[in-house]
Amino acid sequence: RLIGAAWVVVAYAARGVLRGYLGDSMQSGGGVPFWRCAFGVGMQLGVLPALLAALCASKGGGSPLFPTPRRLERWNEAWLRTPSGVWEWAFGYVFGLFFTFDLLLVPMKTNVLAHHVV
């Protein structure tokens, strides 16, 4: 939960900084403000893969890019033994908060809103 709370603080601060540099124009963002596109790149190429890698390493599930069924089975067994995994919850909180952040704080066109819902 602490990781999720820290993410909220960082995301809100990043929103202010990126809006200052990139503005609220939706012309180049495809239906969302350009600052949100820049924020999303950092999330999808940095934060979420790092959390997934930490999760895989902590459960012995192998590489996030090439998980084998045997490794995934070990991962499942490890989860059943210790269901309070920090990285599982961290990934879930950050991923969920990423969508919530968009829905509450980002003006979006209908096509982007539909993309988030589907």
Short mmCIF file of C-alpha atoms in Angstrom, two decimals:
data_model
loop_
_atom_site.label_atom_id
_atom_site.label_comp_id
_atom_site.label_asym_id
_atom_site.label_seq_id
_atom_site.Cartn_x
_atom_site.Cartn_y
_atom_site.Cartn_z
CA ARG A 1 0.00 0.00 0.00
CA LEU A 2 2.90 2.30 0.70
CA ILE A 3 4.14 1.85 -2.87
CA GLY A 4 0.67 2.74 -4.17
CA ALA A 5 0.50 5.83 -1.96
CA ALA A 6 3.97 6.90 -3.08
CA TRP A 7 2.91 6.43 -6.69
CA VAL A 8 -0.08 8.76 -6.19
CA VAL A 9 2.19 11.50 -4.84
CA VAL A 10 4.73 11.09 -7.64
CA ALA A 11 2.02 10.92 -10.33
CA TYR A 12 0.35 14.09 -9.11
CA ALA A 13 3.68 15.93 -8.96
CA ALA A 14 4.65 14.63 -12.43
CA ARG A 15 1.31 15.84 -13.75
CA GLY A 16 2.08 19.38 -12.63
CA VAL A 17 5.62 19.36 -14.02
CA LEU A 18 4.69 17.77 -17.35
CA ARG A 19 1.72 20.09 -17.82
CA GLY A 20 4.08 23.01 -17.35
CA TYR A 21 6.42 21.76 -20.05
CA LEU A 22 4.02 20.15 -22.53
CA GLY A 23 0.69 21.86 -21.92
CA ASP A 24 -2.85 20.50 -22.18
CA SER A 25 -3.09 20.31 -25.96
CA MET A 26 -4.79 17.18 -27.28
CA GLN A 27 -3.67 17.79 -30.88
CA SER A 28 -0.65 15.47 -30.76
CA GLY A 29 -1.94 13.18 -28.03
CA GLY A 30 -4.60 11.32 -29.99
CA GLY A 31 -7.41 12.20 -27.58
CA VAL A 32 -5.50 12.83 -24.36
CA PRO A 33 -3.28 15.75 -23.35
CA PHE A 34 0.30 15.43 -24.59
CA TRP A 35 1.66 15.56 -21.02
CA ARG A 36 -0.35 12.38 -20.25
CA CYS A 37 1.23 10.61 -23.23
CA ALA A 38 4.69 11.42 -21.86
CA PHE A 39 3.67 10.23 -18.40
CA GLY A 40 2.28 6.99 -19.85
CA VAL A 41 5.52 6.16 -21.63
CA GLY A 42 7.44 6.29 -18.36
CA MET A 43 4.83 4.12 -16.68
CA GLN A 44 4.56 1.52 -19.41
CA LEU A 45 8.28 1.27 -20.19
CA GLY A 46 9.68 1.85 -16.71
CA VAL A 47 7.52 1.45 -13.63
CA LEU A 48 5.21 -1.42 -14.61
CA PRO A 49 8.00 -3.60 -16.12
CA ALA A 50 10.18 -2.95 -13.06
CA LEU A 51 7.36 -4.07 -10.75
CA LEU A 52 6.74 -7.14 -12.90
CA ALA A 53 10.45 -8.03 -12.88
CA ALA A 54 10.59 -7.66 -9.08
CA LEU A 55 7.49 -9.82 -8.81
CA CYS A 56 8.96 -12.54 -11.03
CA ALA A 57 12.27 -12.48 -9.20
CA SER A 58 10.62 -12.70 -5.79
CA LYS A 59 8.46 -15.71 -6.71
CA GLY A 60 10.96 -17.58 -8.90
CA GLY A 61 8.66 -17.25 -11.92
CA GLY A 62 11.52 -16.71 -14.34
CA SER A 63 11.89 -13.97 -16.88
CA PRO A 64 8.83 -11.74 -17.36
CA LEU A 65 9.37 -12.04 -21.14
CA PHE A 66 9.66 -15.83 -21.30
CA PRO A 67 7.80 -17.44 -18.37
CA THR A 68 7.55 -21.19 -18.83
CA PRO A 69 4.52 -23.17 -17.61
CA ARG A 70 6.69 -24.91 -15.00
CA ARG A 71 7.94 -21.60 -13.69
CA LEU A 72 4.43 -20.17 -13.66
CA GLU A 73 3.28 -23.22 -11.70
CA ARG A 74 6.05 -22.57 -9.15
CA TRP A 75 4.95 -18.95 -9.01
CA ASN A 76 1.38 -20.05 -8.28
CA GLU A 77 2.58 -22.45 -5.58
CA ALA A 78 4.64 -19.67 -4.00
CA TRP A 79 1.59 -17.38 -4.01
CA LEU A 80 -0.50 -20.07 -2.32
CA ARG A 81 2.16 -20.46 0.38
CA THR A 82 2.54 -16.71 1.03
CA PRO A 83 -0.44 -14.82 -0.42
CA SER A 84 0.62 -11.50 1.07
CA GLY A 85 3.28 -10.83 -1.58
CA VAL A 86 4.45 -7.24 -1.58
CA TRP A 87 5.14 -7.07 -5.32
CA GLU A 88 1.80 -8.57 -6.31
CA TRP A 89 -0.05 -5.95 -4.30
CA ALA A 90 2.28 -3.17 -5.48
CA PHE A 91 1.69 -4.09 -9.14
CA GLY A 92 -2.07 -4.29 -8.56
CA TYR A 93 -2.25 -0.95 -6.75
CA VAL A 94 -0.09 0.92 -9.26
CA PHE A 95 -1.85 -0.61 -12.28
CA GLY A 96 -5.28 0.17 -10.82
CA LEU A 97 -4.26 3.65 -9.76
CA PHE A 98 -2.88 4.34 -13.24
CA PHE A 99 -6.39 3.84 -14.68
CA THR A 100 -8.06 5.71 -11.81
CA PHE A 101 -5.64 8.63 -12.33
CA ASP A 102 -6.70 8.78 -15.98
CA LEU A 103 -10.40 8.67 -15.24
CA LEU A 104 -10.29 11.32 -12.51
CA LEU A 105 -7.55 13.76 -13.54
CA VAL A 106 -7.14 13.52 -17.31
CA PRO A 107 -9.55 15.05 -19.81
CA MET A 108 -10.10 12.37 -22.47
CA LYS A 109 -12.02 12.15 -25.70
CA THR A 110 -14.68 9.45 -26.02
CA ASN A 111 -12.51 7.12 -28.11
CA VAL A 112 -9.78 7.05 -25.43
CA LEU A 113 -12.33 6.56 -22.66
CA ALA A 114 -13.77 3.60 -24.57
CA HIS A 115 -10.23 2.19 -24.96
CA HIS A 116 -9.75 2.32 -21.18
CA VAL A 117 -13.07 0.64 -20.48
CA VAL A 118 -12.62 -2.15 -23.03
#
